[in-house]
Tab-separated table of C-alpha atoms and ligand atoms in Angstrom:
chain	number	residue	atom	x	y	z
A	1	UNK	CA	-56.151	-49.065	-20.112
A	2	UNK	CA	-52.661	-50.437	-20.587
A	3	UNK	CA	-52.500	-53.532	-23.130
A	4	UNK	CA	-50.930	-56.522	-21.331
A	5	UNK	CA	-50.196	-58.435	-24.329
A	6	UNK	CA	-47.254	-55.850	-24.934
A	7	UNK	CA	-43.657	-56.564	-24.369
A	8	UNK	CA	-41.889	-54.559	-21.844
A	9	UNK	CA	-40.143	-52.566	-24.281
A	10	UNK	CA	-43.287	-51.869	-26.634
A	11	UNK	CA	-45.368	-51.056	-23.313
A	12	UNK	CA	-42.675	-48.398	-22.625
A	13	UNK	CA	-42.476	-47.207	-26.077
A	14	UNK	CA	-46.279	-46.602	-25.831
A	15	UNK	CA	-45.836	-44.752	-22.579
A	16	UNK	CA	-43.033	-42.506	-24.221
A	17	UNK	CA	-45.004	-41.572	-27.530
A	18	UNK	CA	-48.019	-40.755	-25.463
A	19	UNK	CA	-46.171	-37.799	-24.081
A	20	UNK	CA	-46.229	-34.673	-26.687
A	21	UNK	CA	-42.613	-33.671	-26.598
A	22	UNK	CA	-42.457	-31.657	-29.484
A	23	UNK	CA	-38.724	-30.102	-29.409
A	24	UNK	CA	-37.604	-28.868	-27.172
A	25	UNK	CA	-40.367	-29.825	-24.788
A	26	UNK	CA	-39.602	-33.106	-22.886
A	27	UNK	CA	-43.290	-33.676	-21.336
A	28	UNK	CA	-41.985	-36.046	-18.695
A	29	UNK	CA	-40.229	-38.582	-20.737
A	30	UNK	CA	-36.765	-38.234	-18.846
A	31	UNK	CA	-38.654	-38.721	-15.548
A	32	UNK	CA	-40.289	-41.858	-16.872
A	33	UNK	CA	-36.790	-43.151	-17.962
A	34	UNK	CA	-35.567	-42.016	-14.367
A	35	UNK	CA	-38.326	-43.989	-12.538
A	36	UNK	CA	-37.083	-47.118	-14.498
A	37	UNK	CA	-33.398	-46.747	-14.158
A	38	UNK	CA	-32.880	-44.958	-10.488
A	39	UNK	CA	-34.071	-48.261	-8.800
A	40	UNK	CA	-31.455	-50.239	-10.673
A	41	UNK	CA	-28.685	-48.180	-9.003
A	42	UNK	CA	-28.282	-45.459	-11.724
A	43	UNK	CA	-27.168	-41.929	-10.085
A	44	UNK	CA	-29.345	-39.405	-11.334
A	45	UNK	CA	-28.163	-35.847	-12.445
A	46	UNK	CA	-30.878	-33.275	-13.889
A	47	UNK	CA	-29.111	-30.606	-16.111
A	48	UNK	CA	-31.556	-27.967	-17.303
A	49	UNK	CA	-29.891	-25.482	-19.921
A	50	UNK	CA	-32.030	-22.678	-20.982
A	51	UNK	CA	-35.263	-24.280	-21.805
A	52	UNK	CA	-33.920	-27.848	-22.375
A	53	UNK	CA	-34.146	-30.697	-20.002
A	54	UNK	CA	-31.343	-32.930	-20.030
A	55	UNK	CA	-30.262	-36.039	-17.930
A	56	UNK	CA	-27.008	-37.937	-16.841
A	57	UNK	CA	-27.417	-41.067	-15.274
A	58	UNK	CA	-24.670	-43.446	-14.449
A	59	UNK	CA	-24.354	-46.730	-12.680
A	60	UNK	CA	-20.962	-47.677	-11.424
A	61	UNK	CA	-18.001	-45.432	-10.601
A	62	UNK	CA	-15.110	-47.039	-12.407
A	63	UNK	CA	-13.965	-47.001	-15.990
A	64	UNK	CA	-14.740	-47.866	-19.188
A	65	UNK	CA	-17.972	-46.062	-19.225
A	66	UNK	CA	-20.545	-47.302	-21.866
A	67	UNK	CA	-23.092	-44.629	-22.367
A	68	UNK	CA	-26.359	-44.698	-24.331
A	69	UNK	CA	-27.207	-41.533	-25.605
A	70	UNK	CA	-30.448	-40.175	-27.464
A	71	UNK	CA	-33.033	-37.576	-27.450
A	72	UNK	CA	-36.680	-37.604	-26.067
A	73	UNK	CA	-37.851	-34.550	-28.364
A	74	UNK	CA	-39.448	-34.974	-31.596
A	75	UNK	CA	-40.255	-32.929	-34.469
A	76	UNK	CA	-43.718	-31.662	-35.080
A	77	UNK	CA	-46.328	-33.835	-36.430
A	78	UNK	CA	-47.519	-31.461	-39.351
A	79	UNK	CA	-51.425	-31.335	-40.035
A	80	UNK	CA	-52.645	-34.014	-37.359
A	81	UNK	CA	-55.573	-34.687	-40.167
A	82	UNK	CA	-52.826	-36.370	-42.455
A	83	UNK	CA	-52.131	-38.958	-39.895
A	84	UNK	CA	-54.141	-42.366	-40.193
A	85	UNK	CA	-54.222	-42.416	-36.427
A	86	UNK	CA	-53.519	-39.479	-33.783
A	87	UNK	CA	-49.640	-39.160	-33.796
A	88	UNK	CA	-49.609	-39.199	-29.894
A	89	UNK	CA	-51.949	-42.057	-29.584
A	90	UNK	CA	-49.628	-44.912	-30.329
A	91	UNK	CA	-51.129	-48.161	-31.720
A	92	UNK	CA	-49.917	-51.319	-33.248
A	93	UNK	CA	-51.440	-51.906	-36.764
A	94	UNK	CA	-50.448	-54.780	-38.895
A	95	UNK	CA	-47.314	-55.314	-36.934
A	96	UNK	CA	-46.038	-51.801	-37.021
A	97	UNK	CA	-46.152	-49.405	-34.060
A	98	UNK	CA	-47.504	-46.068	-35.244
A	99	UNK	CA	-46.827	-42.578	-33.598
A	100	UNK	CA	-44.432	-39.600	-33.596
A	101	UNK	CA	-41.380	-40.486	-32.514
A	102	UNK	CA	-41.835	-44.723	-32.730
A	103	UNK	CA	-38.574	-44.612	-34.903
A	104	UNK	CA	-36.694	-41.337	-34.062
A	105	UNK	CA	-36.293	-42.266	-31.378
A	106	UNK	CA	-38.323	-43.098	-28.527
A	107	UNK	CA	-38.482	-46.829	-29.588
A	108	UNK	CA	-34.527	-46.946	-29.091
A	109	UNK	CA	-35.076	-45.124	-25.672
A	110	UNK	CA	-37.478	-47.834	-24.569
A	111	UNK	CA	-35.122	-50.428	-25.740
A	112	UNK	CA	-32.153	-49.290	-24.034
A	113	UNK	CA	-34.052	-48.841	-20.636
A	114	UNK	CA	-35.445	-52.581	-20.939
A	115	UNK	CA	-31.982	-53.899	-22.160
A	116	UNK	CA	-30.255	-52.351	-19.127
A	117	UNK	CA	-33.002	-53.649	-16.756
A	118	UNK	CA	-32.323	-57.333	-17.968
A	119	UNK	CA	-28.663	-56.850	-18.061
A	120	UNK	CA	-28.226	-55.257	-14.605
A	121	UNK	CA	-30.703	-58.242	-13.111
A	122	UNK	CA	-28.430	-60.774	-14.514
A	123	UNK	CA	-25.120	-58.915	-13.970
A	124	UNK	CA	-25.593	-56.758	-11.026
A	125	UNK	CA	-21.714	-56.550	-10.748
A	126	UNK	CA	-20.820	-55.844	-14.169
A	127	UNK	CA	-17.319	-54.103	-14.915
A	128	UNK	CA	-17.155	-50.446	-15.590
A	129	UNK	CA	-20.202	-48.278	-15.872
A	130	UNK	CA	-23.178	-48.081	-17.646
A	131	UNK	CA	-24.579	-44.391	-18.353
A	132	UNK	CA	-27.203	-42.370	-20.043
A	133	UNK	CA	-26.924	-39.032	-21.876
A	134	UNK	CA	-30.309	-38.015	-22.740
A	135	UNK	CA	-31.456	-34.749	-24.176
A	136	UNK	CA	-34.642	-33.007	-25.289
A	137	UNK	CA	-32.952	-30.671	-27.925
A	138	UNK	CA	-31.652	-32.842	-30.720
A	139	UNK	CA	-34.271	-32.067	-33.213
A	140	UNK	CA	-33.857	-28.302	-32.470
A	141	UNK	CA	-31.249	-25.914	-32.568
A	142	UNK	CA	-28.967	-28.180	-30.456
A	143	UNK	CA	-27.161	-25.611	-28.536
A	144	UNK	CA	-28.485	-26.191	-24.942
A	145	UNK	CA	-28.508	-30.209	-25.250
A	146	UNK	CA	-25.716	-32.943	-25.671
A	147	UNK	CA	-23.097	-30.190	-26.263
A	148	UNK	CA	-23.715	-28.717	-22.859
A	149	UNK	CA	-23.781	-31.964	-21.094
A	150	UNK	CA	-20.493	-32.904	-22.540
A	151	UNK	CA	-18.962	-29.669	-21.388
A	152	UNK	CA	-20.255	-30.355	-18.156
A	153	UNK	CA	-18.580	-33.743	-18.055
A	154	UNK	CA	-15.349	-32.638	-19.398
A	155	UNK	CA	-15.091	-29.757	-16.873
A	156	UNK	CA	-14.990	-32.282	-13.914
A	157	UNK	CA	-12.872	-34.892	-15.947
A	158	UNK	CA	-15.617	-37.326	-16.506
A	159	UNK	CA	-15.055	-39.586	-19.760
A	160	UNK	CA	-17.337	-41.736	-21.835
A	161	UNK	CA	-15.283	-44.508	-23.451
A	162	UNK	CA	-18.018	-46.078	-25.858
A	163	UNK	CA	-20.843	-44.149	-26.690
A	164	UNK	CA	-24.031	-45.946	-28.374
A	165	UNK	CA	-26.409	-43.311	-30.023
A	166	UNK	CA	-30.106	-44.668	-30.601
A	167	UNK	CA	-30.460	-42.953	-33.814
A	168	UNK	CA	-32.358	-44.749	-36.425
A	169	UNK	CA	-29.608	-46.096	-38.570
A	170	UNK	CA	-31.044	-49.340	-40.107
A	171	UNK	CA	-32.281	-49.323	-43.952
A	172	UNK	CA	-34.195	-52.475	-44.458
A	173	UNK	CA	-34.243	-54.472	-41.101
A	174	UNK	CA	-33.002	-53.574	-37.750
A	175	UNK	CA	-29.161	-53.933	-37.181
A	176	UNK	CA	-28.408	-54.244	-41.079
A	177	UNK	CA	-26.432	-50.775	-40.933
A	178	UNK	CA	-24.484	-49.017	-37.880
A	179	UNK	CA	-23.035	-45.635	-38.412
A	180	UNK	CA	-19.690	-45.395	-37.119
A	181	UNK	CA	-18.943	-41.868	-38.218
A	182	UNK	CA	-20.486	-38.990	-39.827
A	183	UNK	CA	-19.105	-36.237	-42.782
A	184	UNK	CA	-18.393	-32.872	-41.812
A	185	UNK	CA	-20.519	-29.906	-42.848
A	186	UNK	CA	-18.811	-26.830	-43.504
A	187	UNK	CA	-20.909	-23.677	-44.748
A	188	UNK	CA	-19.876	-20.173	-46.240
A	189	UNK	CA	-21.322	-16.845	-47.274
A	190	UNK	CA	-19.149	-15.346	-49.810
A	191	UNK	CA	-19.703	-11.717	-50.966
A	192	UNK	CA	-17.852	-10.896	-54.068
A	193	UNK	CA	-17.845	-7.235	-54.675
A	194	UNK	CA	-17.711	-5.191	-58.319
A	195	UNK	CA	-18.803	-1.825	-58.919
A	196	UNK	CA	-22.380	-1.046	-59.741
A	197	UNK	CA	-23.372	0.786	-62.892
A	198	UNK	CA	-25.654	1.076	-66.134
A	199	UNK	CA	-25.727	-2.001	-68.265
A	200	UNK	CA	-25.103	0.143	-71.386
A	201	UNK	CA	-21.823	1.525	-69.866
A	202	UNK	CA	-20.139	-1.547	-68.681
A	203	UNK	CA	-16.752	0.053	-69.126
A	204	UNK	CA	-17.656	2.442	-66.428
A	205	UNK	CA	-18.784	-0.648	-64.068
A	206	UNK	CA	-17.394	-4.032	-62.986
A	207	UNK	CA	-19.737	-6.772	-63.012
A	208	UNK	CA	-19.328	-9.060	-59.839
A	209	UNK	CA	-21.142	-12.046	-61.451
A	210	UNK	CA	-18.740	-12.072	-64.308
A	211	UNK	CA	-15.665	-11.592	-62.070
A	212	UNK	CA	-16.897	-14.438	-59.770
A	213	UNK	CA	-18.099	-16.914	-62.691
A	214	UNK	CA	-14.638	-18.448	-63.533
A	215	UNK	CA	-13.888	-18.591	-60.006
A	216	UNK	CA	-17.200	-20.425	-58.939
A	217	UNK	CA	-16.592	-22.936	-61.908
A	218	UNK	CA	-13.240	-23.817	-60.788
A	219	UNK	CA	-14.424	-24.357	-57.386
A	220	UNK	CA	-17.137	-26.675	-58.821
A	221	UNK	CA	-14.710	-28.695	-60.555
A	222	UNK	CA	-11.955	-28.856	-57.609
A	223	UNK	CA	-11.020	-32.349	-56.456
A	224	UNK	CA	-10.879	-31.828	-52.761
A	225	UNK	CA	-9.807	-35.430	-51.519
A	226	UNK	CA	-10.499	-38.961	-52.787
A	227	UNK	CA	-12.377	-39.850	-49.360
A	228	UNK	CA	-11.020	-42.959	-47.744
A	229	UNK	CA	-12.514	-46.535	-46.802
A	230	UNK	CA	-15.309	-44.961	-44.637
A	231	UNK	CA	-15.934	-41.645	-46.441
A	232	UNK	CA	-16.956	-40.899	-50.013
A	233	UNK	CA	-14.752	-37.875	-51.492
A	234	UNK	CA	-15.558	-34.430	-50.016
A	235	UNK	CA	-18.354	-32.708	-51.978
A	236	UNK	CA	-18.778	-29.025	-52.855
A	237	UNK	CA	-22.045	-27.471	-53.532
A	238	UNK	CA	-23.055	-23.710	-54.392
A	239	UNK	CA	-26.410	-23.552	-52.503
A	240	UNK	CA	-27.376	-20.055	-53.580
A	241	UNK	CA	-26.328	-17.233	-55.834
A	242	UNK	CA	-28.045	-13.739	-55.530
A	243	UNK	CA	-27.315	-10.109	-56.441
A	244	UNK	CA	-30.167	-8.425	-55.134
A	245	UNK	CA	-32.047	-8.456	-58.475
A	246	UNK	CA	-35.179	-7.859	-56.648
A	247	UNK	CA	-34.328	-4.247	-55.849
A	248	UNK	CA	-32.065	-3.963	-58.861
A	249	UNK	CA	-33.469	-2.481	-62.016
A	250	UNK	CA	-32.975	-4.517	-65.182
A	251	UNK	CA	-30.545	-1.854	-66.540
A	252	UNK	CA	-28.253	-2.054	-63.668
A	253	UNK	CA	-25.096	-3.965	-63.295
A	254	UNK	CA	-25.133	-5.161	-59.501
A	255	UNK	CA	-22.535	-4.019	-57.065
A	256	UNK	CA	-22.109	-7.259	-55.466
A	257	UNK	CA	-23.094	-10.950	-55.386
A	258	UNK	CA	-23.629	-13.164	-52.762
A	259	UNK	CA	-22.726	-16.970	-52.950
A	260	UNK	CA	-23.499	-19.706	-50.653
A	261	UNK	CA	-21.548	-22.711	-50.514
A	262	UNK	CA	-21.487	-26.011	-48.456
A	263	UNK	CA	-18.888	-28.588	-48.195
A	264	UNK	CA	-19.736	-32.323	-46.902
A	265	UNK	CA	-16.220	-33.654	-46.084
A	266	UNK	CA	-14.273	-36.634	-45.053
A	267	UNK	CA	-11.489	-36.954	-42.437
A	268	UNK	CA	-8.887	-36.518	-45.223
A	269	UNK	CA	-9.227	-32.975	-44.992
A	270	UNK	CA	-9.929	-30.405	-42.113
A	271	UNK	CA	-12.221	-27.374	-42.110
A	272	UNK	CA	-9.317	-25.046	-41.952
A	273	UNK	CA	-7.696	-26.798	-45.075
A	274	UNK	CA	-10.907	-26.257	-47.229
A	275	UNK	CA	-11.189	-22.760	-45.835
A	276	UNK	CA	-7.469	-22.094	-47.249
A	277	UNK	CA	-7.951	-23.803	-50.401
A	278	UNK	CA	-11.208	-21.839	-51.145
A	279	UNK	CA	-9.622	-18.601	-50.239
A	280	UNK	CA	-6.568	-19.061	-52.191
A	281	UNK	CA	-8.342	-19.955	-55.340
A	282	UNK	CA	-10.502	-16.463	-54.804
A	283	UNK	CA	-7.306	-14.758	-54.385
A	284	UNK	CA	-5.867	-16.176	-57.593
A	285	UNK	CA	-8.706	-14.706	-59.144
A	286	UNK	CA	-8.026	-11.376	-57.995
A	287	UNK	CA	-11.462	-10.900	-56.424
A	288	UNK	CA	-12.515	-8.356	-53.938
A	289	UNK	CA	-14.434	-10.520	-51.427
A	290	UNK	CA	-15.254	-11.300	-47.809
A	291	UNK	CA	-16.100	-14.658	-46.263
A	292	UNK	CA	-18.183	-15.911	-43.422
A	293	UNK	CA	-17.609	-19.511	-42.398
A	294	UNK	CA	-19.514	-21.617	-40.203
A	295	UNK	CA	-18.860	-25.364	-39.285
A	296	UNK	CA	-21.927	-27.180	-38.315
A	297	UNK	CA	-20.332	-30.427	-37.418
A	298	UNK	CA	-16.797	-31.968	-37.784
A	299	UNK	CA	-16.306	-35.055	-39.286
A	300	UNK	CA	-15.669	-38.082	-37.086
A	301	UNK	CA	-15.028	-42.092	-37.449
A	302	UNK	CA	-14.836	-44.534	-35.037
A	303	UNK	CA	-13.135	-47.332	-37.244
A	304	UNK	CA	-12.187	-50.122	-35.336
A	305	UNK	CA	-12.001	-51.132	-31.366
A	306	UNK	CA	-14.153	-52.654	-28.704
A	307	UNK	CA	-17.249	-50.769	-29.525
A	308	UNK	CA	-17.715	-51.629	-33.293
A	309	UNK	CA	-16.893	-55.142	-32.616
A	310	UNK	CA	-19.205	-55.443	-29.788
A	311	UNK	CA	-21.982	-53.934	-31.827
A	312	UNK	CA	-20.996	-56.265	-34.951
A	313	UNK	CA	-21.034	-59.194	-32.839
A	314	UNK	CA	-24.147	-58.437	-30.922
A	315	UNK	CA	-26.219	-58.087	-34.234
A	316	UNK	CA	-24.797	-61.367	-35.365
A	317	UNK	CA	-25.700	-63.209	-32.200
A	318	UNK	CA	-29.266	-61.729	-32.101
A	319	UNK	CA	-30.208	-61.722	-35.675
A	320	UNK	CA	-27.765	-63.858	-37.488
A	321	UNK	CA	-26.869	-61.707	-39.982
A	322	UNK	CA	-23.723	-59.174	-40.676
A	323	UNK	CA	-24.156	-55.287	-40.279
A	324	UNK	CA	-22.485	-52.923	-42.546
A	325	UNK	CA	-20.494	-49.931	-41.332
A	326	UNK	CA	-21.640	-46.635	-43.047
A	327	UNK	CA	-21.015	-42.995	-42.535
A	328	UNK	CA	-23.743	-41.533	-44.704
A	329	UNK	CA	-26.710	-39.470	-43.586
A	330	UNK	CA	-26.783	-36.030	-41.840
A	331	UNK	CA	-25.543	-35.084	-38.765
A	332	UNK	CA	-26.381	-36.198	-35.366
A	333	UNK	CA	-25.483	-35.695	-31.710
A	334	UNK	CA	-22.728	-38.017	-32.143
A	335	UNK	CA	-20.682	-35.099	-33.472
A	336	UNK	CA	-20.596	-33.605	-29.891
A	337	UNK	CA	-19.399	-36.651	-28.230
A	338	UNK	CA	-16.750	-38.111	-30.638
A	339	UNK	CA	-14.402	-35.099	-30.131
A	340	UNK	CA	-14.097	-36.240	-26.353
A	341	UNK	CA	-12.028	-39.122	-27.555
A	342	UNK	CA	-15.119	-41.655	-27.180
A	343	UNK	CA	-15.725	-44.592	-29.545
A	344	UNK	CA	-19.173	-43.712	-30.878
A	345	UNK	CA	-21.654	-45.595	-33.211
A	346	UNK	CA	-25.274	-45.237	-34.023
A	347	UNK	CA	-27.451	-48.130	-33.933
A	348	UNK	CA	-31.295	-47.924	-33.892
A	349	UNK	CA	-34.305	-48.985	-35.878
A	350	UNK	CA	-35.391	-48.645	-39.808
A	351	UNK	CA	-35.345	-45.030	-40.541
A	352	UNK	CA	-37.668	-45.023	-43.735
A	353	UNK	CA	-40.462	-42.891	-42.019
A	354	UNK	CA	-38.551	-40.579	-39.724
A	355	UNK	CA	-39.993	-36.965	-39.391
A	356	UNK	CA	-42.681	-38.334	-41.771
A	357	UNK	CA	-46.509	-38.447	-41.458
A	358	UNK	CA	-47.411	-41.992	-40.176
A	359	UNK	CA	-44.098	-42.448	-38.812
A	360	UNK	CA	-43.716	-46.148	-37.563
A	361	UNK	CA	-41.493	-48.894	-36.677
A	362	UNK	CA	-41.883	-52.726	-36.834
A	363	UNK	CA	-42.977	-53.556	-33.449
A	364	UNK	CA	-41.176	-56.717	-33.091
A	365	UNK	CA	-37.901	-54.830	-34.435
A	366	UNK	CA	-37.837	-52.862	-30.793
A	367	UNK	CA	-37.592	-56.366	-29.066
A	368	UNK	CA	-34.796	-57.251	-31.248
A	369	UNK	CA	-33.058	-53.889	-30.801
A	370	UNK	CA	-33.535	-54.259	-26.816
A	371	UNK	CA	-31.664	-57.643	-27.075
A	372	UNK	CA	-29.134	-56.335	-29.453
A	373	UNK	CA	-28.329	-53.596	-26.875
A	374	UNK	CA	-28.211	-56.109	-24.118
A	375	UNK	CA	-25.861	-58.259	-26.000
A	376	UNK	CA	-23.443	-54.966	-26.505
A	377	UNK	CA	-23.704	-54.575	-22.555
A	378	UNK	CA	-22.674	-58.141	-22.009
A	379	UNK	CA	-19.840	-58.071	-24.718
A	380	UNK	CA	-18.257	-54.798	-23.444
A	381	UNK	CA	-18.895	-55.092	-19.712
A	382	UNK	CA	-19.408	-58.528	-18.591
A	383	UNK	CA	-16.751	-61.308	-18.508
A	384	UNK	CA	-17.887	-64.575	-17.525
A	385	UNK	CA	-15.686	-65.982	-14.417
B	401	ZN	ZN1	-33.107	-38.613	-33.910
């Protein structure tokens, strides 16, 4: 029985959480969103890549395009017995909405839809276009989701000007923090070779650990940049060192050492610069080595402009408080959208319980979030006559 005391946003959040959309399964969440948005005049495009459902919805033909972005998939629940209530049976307890995806990010999806419903009813002839880019592959490998939809849009020259990602950005209260960028992440496997031998005859061998150690010490001391107003300084971490000691005997000098490193980097350096500097340092130490580099996300930053201003002022209008801009935290699908030149911010509910057992969000926060989203649309796409 639907609970008639629920707000429109909460009722929709209940409906979304009830669908067991463990990544990459969508479980009908996108069709539910379509059933609400198509009647408002959104043109619907269903884009299935591999086993991943994605949708691109757009209302209006003109620029600028303000797109909401998000995902319908959720992470697995872990043992359901550890939950206070079944994870796919949403309920409100002590003012908290409980359920897998309540915070990450079905609550945001519900708030986006109801914000559009109210805005379009009030301003049917708004400027520009409103769009939705929704995937079911954010929590998984993220190979057939947002990145593919963006390629599809780019191929036909369709641009997003402003993108609001509904990831849970807030810390203590909804809207206290918006993410206006993310650090880049660069990983390398480095194999440093020596000559295998007997520990008792080191003059006949070359110990790759001894060869590598001074270079690794220097890498760990290096100052890569100073960061800037929006990013902390680039950080370097060694995440693994191994020599195959499980297979080597204890009287053996290993033949090679594998070192895994990771950079979290600011917009003050590029991945190419970090790669060149790392390899120049290894060369300077005269090492025989090979590297395999992998970028899992370029850094991006939306410093100033209409979108950040619209979000800051909407939060102020709805909640009365000032919001803080931050680039901390892991990566999000914003990394695929920002390189097209779009301004990107992430604004969603409090993230304290995401991916945890008993994931929850303050029920009233979703209504506030919906009003903030509506106000952002108004700030960007509506000019009173
Ligand atoms: Zn998420």
